[in-house]
């Protein structure tokens, strides 16, 4: 979403071969569960913080008692969060690069499902 909005122009490069990069780094991917979405409703309201994806990520970190690495300056204001500042979040004043997301899509090879 941030790529198409021009808010994170370098993300397209990060997404190339994402699964392989995750494997090589010995990381895992945590997919949100229904409870994570429900947990966002229980987060306190932080004035000025309107990003629903940030709130989802914060709720996921809290539910799993995980440290959150984030450039979002609102993240540490949520009670109970442990946040490592990733820095480098683009300011609103920065010129945004527009990316033609329609031409950026790659094909995904899915494994054959046995019936």
Short mmCIF file of C-alpha atoms in Angstrom, two decimals:
data_model
loop_
_atom_site.label_atom_id
_atom_site.label_comp_id
_atom_site.label_asym_id
_atom_site.label_seq_id
_atom_site.Cartn_x
_atom_site.Cartn_y
_atom_site.Cartn_z
CA UNK A 1 0.00 0.00 0.00
CA UNK A 2 2.79 2.41 0.84
CA UNK A 3 4.56 1.67 -2.46
CA UNK A 4 1.58 2.75 -4.56
CA UNK A 5 1.16 5.88 -2.46
CA UNK A 6 4.79 6.82 -3.06
CA UNK A 7 5.54 6.69 0.67
CA UNK A 8 8.15 3.91 0.52
CA UNK A 9 9.85 3.82 -2.88
CA UNK A 10 12.62 1.41 -1.80
CA UNK A 11 10.09 -1.22 -0.66
CA UNK A 12 9.72 -2.62 -4.16
CA UNK A 13 13.35 -3.70 -4.05
CA UNK A 14 12.78 -5.31 -0.64
CA UNK A 15 9.86 -7.31 -1.97
CA UNK A 16 11.88 -8.87 -4.77
CA UNK A 17 12.54 -12.49 -3.77
CA UNK A 18 11.05 -11.75 -0.35
CA UNK A 19 10.49 -15.37 0.64
CA UNK A 20 14.08 -16.29 -0.23
CA UNK A 21 15.44 -13.32 1.71
CA UNK A 22 13.39 -14.34 4.76
CA UNK A 23 14.66 -17.93 4.50
CA UNK A 24 18.30 -16.83 4.15
CA UNK A 25 18.02 -14.55 7.17
CA UNK A 26 16.44 -17.40 9.17
CA UNK A 27 13.35 -15.32 9.92
CA UNK A 28 9.72 -16.24 9.77
CA UNK A 29 6.59 -14.43 8.66
CA UNK A 30 3.76 -13.88 11.13
CA UNK A 31 0.39 -13.57 9.45
CA UNK A 32 -2.35 -11.68 11.29
CA UNK A 33 -5.12 -13.78 12.82
CA UNK A 34 -8.73 -12.72 13.40
CA UNK A 35 -7.90 -12.05 17.07
CA UNK A 36 -5.22 -9.55 16.00
CA UNK A 37 -7.79 -7.47 14.16
CA UNK A 38 -10.09 -7.62 17.19
CA UNK A 39 -7.20 -6.59 19.46
CA UNK A 40 -6.79 -3.33 17.54
CA UNK A 41 -10.16 -2.31 18.97
CA UNK A 42 -8.70 -2.58 22.49
CA UNK A 43 -5.68 -0.37 21.85
CA UNK A 44 -5.87 3.06 23.42
CA UNK A 45 -6.50 5.93 21.06
CA UNK A 46 -3.34 7.92 20.40
CA UNK A 47 -4.07 11.45 19.18
CA UNK A 48 -2.85 11.90 15.61
CA UNK A 49 -2.19 8.21 14.95
CA UNK A 50 -4.60 7.11 12.23
CA UNK A 51 -2.68 4.35 10.44
CA UNK A 52 -4.69 1.12 10.79
CA UNK A 53 -1.81 -1.07 9.59
CA UNK A 54 0.50 0.35 12.25
CA UNK A 55 -2.17 -0.33 14.87
CA UNK A 56 -2.51 -3.92 13.61
CA UNK A 57 1.25 -4.49 13.82
CA UNK A 58 1.33 -3.01 17.34
CA UNK A 59 -1.56 -5.26 18.43
CA UNK A 60 0.23 -8.30 16.98
CA UNK A 61 3.46 -7.46 18.82
CA UNK A 62 1.63 -6.94 22.11
CA UNK A 63 -0.33 -10.20 21.82
CA UNK A 64 2.85 -12.16 21.13
CA UNK A 65 4.98 -10.27 23.68
CA UNK A 66 7.42 -9.41 20.91
CA UNK A 67 9.76 -6.47 20.49
CA UNK A 68 8.61 -4.25 17.65
CA UNK A 69 11.16 -2.69 15.29
CA UNK A 70 9.48 0.36 13.85
CA UNK A 71 10.15 3.82 12.44
CA UNK A 72 6.66 4.89 13.54
CA UNK A 73 7.15 7.53 16.22
CA UNK A 74 3.69 6.73 17.64
CA UNK A 75 4.50 3.05 18.38
CA UNK A 76 6.28 3.65 21.73
CA UNK A 77 3.30 5.64 23.03
CA UNK A 78 1.14 2.51 23.28
CA UNK A 79 1.32 1.08 26.81
CA UNK A 80 3.15 -2.24 27.02
CA UNK A 81 5.02 -1.95 23.73
CA UNK A 82 8.73 -2.67 23.53
CA UNK A 83 9.99 -0.76 20.51
CA UNK A 84 13.37 -0.52 18.83
CA UNK A 85 13.47 2.67 16.78
CA UNK A 86 14.22 1.76 13.17
CA UNK A 87 14.51 5.42 12.18
CA UNK A 88 14.36 6.56 8.61
CA UNK A 89 10.61 7.03 8.31
CA UNK A 90 9.92 9.53 5.54
CA UNK A 91 8.65 12.86 6.74
CA UNK A 92 5.51 14.29 5.22
CA UNK A 93 7.56 17.15 3.81
CA UNK A 94 9.78 14.83 1.75
CA UNK A 95 9.08 14.63 -1.95
CA UNK A 96 7.47 11.29 -2.71
CA UNK A 97 8.44 9.17 -5.66
CA UNK A 98 5.48 7.91 -7.67
CA UNK A 99 5.75 4.27 -8.68
CA UNK A 100 3.61 2.67 -11.35
CA UNK A 101 2.55 -0.33 -9.25
CA UNK A 102 0.65 -1.90 -12.18
CA UNK A 103 3.96 -2.53 -13.94
CA UNK A 104 5.72 -3.64 -10.77
CA UNK A 105 3.78 -6.87 -10.17
CA UNK A 106 5.64 -10.14 -10.52
CA UNK A 107 4.19 -13.54 -11.18
CA UNK A 108 3.98 -15.94 -8.26
CA UNK A 109 4.55 -19.63 -8.75
CA UNK A 110 2.28 -21.57 -6.44
CA UNK A 111 2.87 -25.23 -5.67
CA UNK A 112 0.40 -27.66 -7.19
CA UNK A 113 -2.34 -28.67 -4.75
CA UNK A 114 -3.20 -32.29 -4.67
CA UNK A 115 -6.90 -32.99 -4.74
#
